[in-house]
Amino acid sequence: MASAAPLPHDPAPPRRVPRAPAHVPGSHTRGGNAMERTRAGLLDGAVRAFADRGLRGSTMQSVAAAAGVAKATLYNHFRTKDEVARALLAAELDRLAALVAGLAPGAALTALADEVAGHPVLRRVADGEPAVLTGLLATSPERWAELVDRLATALGADADVAELAARWLLGLVLQPGEPAVRRATADRLAHLVRPS
């Protein structure tokens, strides 16, 4: 019996590989949103760890534990505790700017004063690690000018009033004072605000 000729090989129809949706610059992906949520959770954990143990007493492990994640997850976002502290500072500045957006100058200054005076990390560091606080507050002239400009924008104030308000807020980090005095001072500063 003769062997049958091999059947011609039918190529399989081309497989359709699903494509990921094209990323539009400026848009957020689900993965990007998850990363942002994770990062926000890590920074929330950093606030708890730093408020509880101070900056010197906190470790990457204590920050991860306070955030409820594995240390490896923290290291996926930050390489050092200093990076965590810098990111936390930047996030807090953004949070404060959002907090006072659209408020009248007196209300904005009062809100900023209360936040600075009562911030758990600032209070812990001011009370237990004054040398660390001094290092945190020291800034370059360029960075200071950027912060003053940001405050001027938030208040709708000219540069001179924003400089005065920034120096007052910086003083509240060191000595928060009484709430009634902070509010009275905020009202006085608000009367100086004139559009830039």
Coordinates of C-alpha atoms in Angstrom, one line a residue, residues 19-172:
R19 CA -3.7 45.7 21.8
A20 CA -3.5 47.8 24.9
P21 CA -5.3 51.1 24.5
A22 CA -3.1 53.8 23.3
H23 CA -1.9 56.0 26.1
V24 CA -2.9 59.6 25.6
P25 CA -0.3 62.0 27.2
G26 CA -1.8 63.6 30.2
S27 CA -4.3 60.8 30.8
H28 CA -4.1 58.3 33.6
T29 CA -4.1 54.6 33.2
R30 CA -5.5 52.2 35.7
G31 CA -2.0 51.1 36.5
G32 CA -1.0 54.8 36.9
N33 CA -3.9 55.5 39.1
A34 CA -3.0 52.4 41.2
M35 CA 0.6 53.6 41.5
E36 CA -0.6 57.0 42.6
R37 CA -3.0 55.5 45.2
T38 CA -0.1 53.3 46.5
R39 CA 2.2 56.3 46.7
A40 CA -0.4 58.3 48.5
G41 CA -0.9 55.4 51.0
L42 CA 2.9 55.3 51.5
L43 CA 3.0 59.0 52.2
D44 CA 0.1 58.6 54.7
G45 CA 2.1 55.9 56.4
A46 CA 5.1 58.2 56.5
V47 CA 3.0 60.8 58.3
R48 CA 2.1 58.2 60.9
A49 CA 5.6 56.9 61.3
F50 CA 7.3 60.3 61.4
A51 CA 4.7 61.6 63.8
D52 CA 5.1 58.6 66.1
R53 CA 8.9 58.1 65.9
G54 CA 10.3 61.3 64.5
L55 CA 12.4 61.5 61.4
R56 CA 15.5 60.0 63.0
G57 CA 13.7 57.3 64.8
S58 CA 11.7 56.1 61.7
T59 CA 13.1 53.5 59.4
M60 CA 12.0 52.4 56.0
Q61 CA 10.5 49.3 57.7
S62 CA 8.5 51.5 60.1
V63 CA 7.2 53.6 57.3
A64 CA 6.2 50.5 55.4
A65 CA 4.5 49.0 58.5
A66 CA 2.6 52.2 59.1
A67 CA 1.4 52.2 55.5
G68 CA 0.4 48.5 55.8
V69 CA 2.7 47.3 53.0
A70 CA 5.8 45.2 52.5
K71 CA 9.1 47.1 52.7
A72 CA 9.7 46.0 49.1
T73 CA 6.6 48.0 48.0
L74 CA 8.0 51.1 49.7
Y75 CA 11.4 50.6 47.9
N76 CA 9.6 50.4 44.6
H77 CA 8.6 54.0 45.1
F78 CA 11.4 55.5 47.3
R79 CA 15.1 54.5 47.7
T80 CA 15.7 56.3 51.0
K81 CA 14.0 57.7 54.0
D82 CA 15.2 61.2 52.8
E83 CA 13.3 60.7 49.5
V84 CA 10.2 59.8 51.5
A85 CA 10.6 63.0 53.6
R86 CA 11.1 65.1 50.5
A87 CA 8.1 63.6 48.7
L88 CA 6.0 64.1 51.8
L89 CA 7.0 67.7 52.0
A90 CA 6.1 68.3 48.3
A91 CA 2.7 66.5 48.8
E92 CA 1.9 68.5 51.9
L93 CA 2.7 71.8 50.0
D94 CA 0.3 70.7 47.2
R95 CA -2.3 69.7 49.8
L96 CA -2.1 73.1 51.5
A97 CA -2.3 74.9 48.2
A98 CA -5.4 73.0 47.3
L99 CA -6.8 73.6 50.8
V100 CA -6.7 77.4 50.4
A101 CA -7.6 77.7 46.7
G102 CA -10.4 80.1 46.4
L103 CA -10.6 81.1 50.0
A104 CA -10.5 84.8 51.0
P105 CA -7.1 85.9 52.3
G106 CA -8.0 85.9 56.0
A107 CA -9.6 82.4 55.8
A108 CA -6.6 81.1 53.7
L109 CA -4.1 82.4 56.2
T110 CA -6.0 81.1 59.2
A111 CA -6.3 77.6 57.5
L112 CA -2.6 77.6 56.7
A113 CA -1.7 78.7 60.2
D114 CA -3.8 76.0 61.8
E115 CA -2.4 73.4 59.5
V116 CA 1.2 74.4 60.1
A117 CA 0.8 74.8 63.8
G118 CA -1.0 71.5 64.3
H119 CA 0.8 69.2 61.7
P120 CA 1.7 66.0 63.6
V121 CA 5.1 65.6 61.9
L122 CA 6.1 69.2 62.4
R123 CA 5.1 69.1 66.1
R124 CA 6.9 65.8 66.7
V125 CA 10.1 67.0 65.0
A126 CA 10.0 70.4 66.6
D127 CA 9.6 68.9 70.1
G128 CA 12.0 66.0 69.8
E129 CA 14.4 66.8 67.0
P130 CA 15.0 70.5 66.7
A131 CA 18.3 70.1 64.8
V132 CA 16.5 68.0 62.2
L133 CA 13.7 70.6 62.0
T134 CA 16.4 73.3 61.4
G135 CA 17.7 71.3 58.5
L136 CA 14.3 70.8 57.0
L137 CA 13.5 74.5 57.2
A138 CA 16.8 75.6 55.6
T139 CA 16.2 76.3 52.0
S140 CA 17.9 77.9 49.1
P141 CA 17.0 81.4 48.0
E142 CA 15.5 80.0 44.8
R143 CA 13.3 77.5 46.7
W144 CA 12.3 80.2 49.2
A145 CA 11.3 82.5 46.3
E146 CA 9.3 79.7 44.7
L147 CA 7.4 79.1 48.0
V148 CA 6.7 82.8 48.4
D149 CA 5.5 83.1 44.8
R150 CA 3.2 80.1 45.4
L151 CA 1.8 81.7 48.5
A152 CA 1.4 85.0 46.7
T153 CA -0.6 83.2 44.0
A154 CA -2.8 81.4 46.6
L155 CA -3.5 84.6 48.5
G156 CA -3.8 86.9 45.5
A157 CA -1.2 89.0 47.3
D158 CA 1.8 91.0 46.2
A159 CA 5.3 89.7 46.8
D160 CA 5.9 91.8 49.9
V161 CA 2.8 90.6 51.8
A162 CA 3.5 87.0 50.7
E163 CA 7.0 87.2 52.0
L164 CA 5.7 88.5 55.4
A165 CA 3.1 85.8 55.5
A166 CA 5.6 83.1 54.6
R167 CA 7.9 84.2 57.4
W168 CA 5.1 84.2 59.9
L169 CA 4.0 80.7 58.9
L170 CA 7.6 79.6 59.2
G171 CA 7.6 81.0 62.7
L172 CA 4.5 78.9 63.5

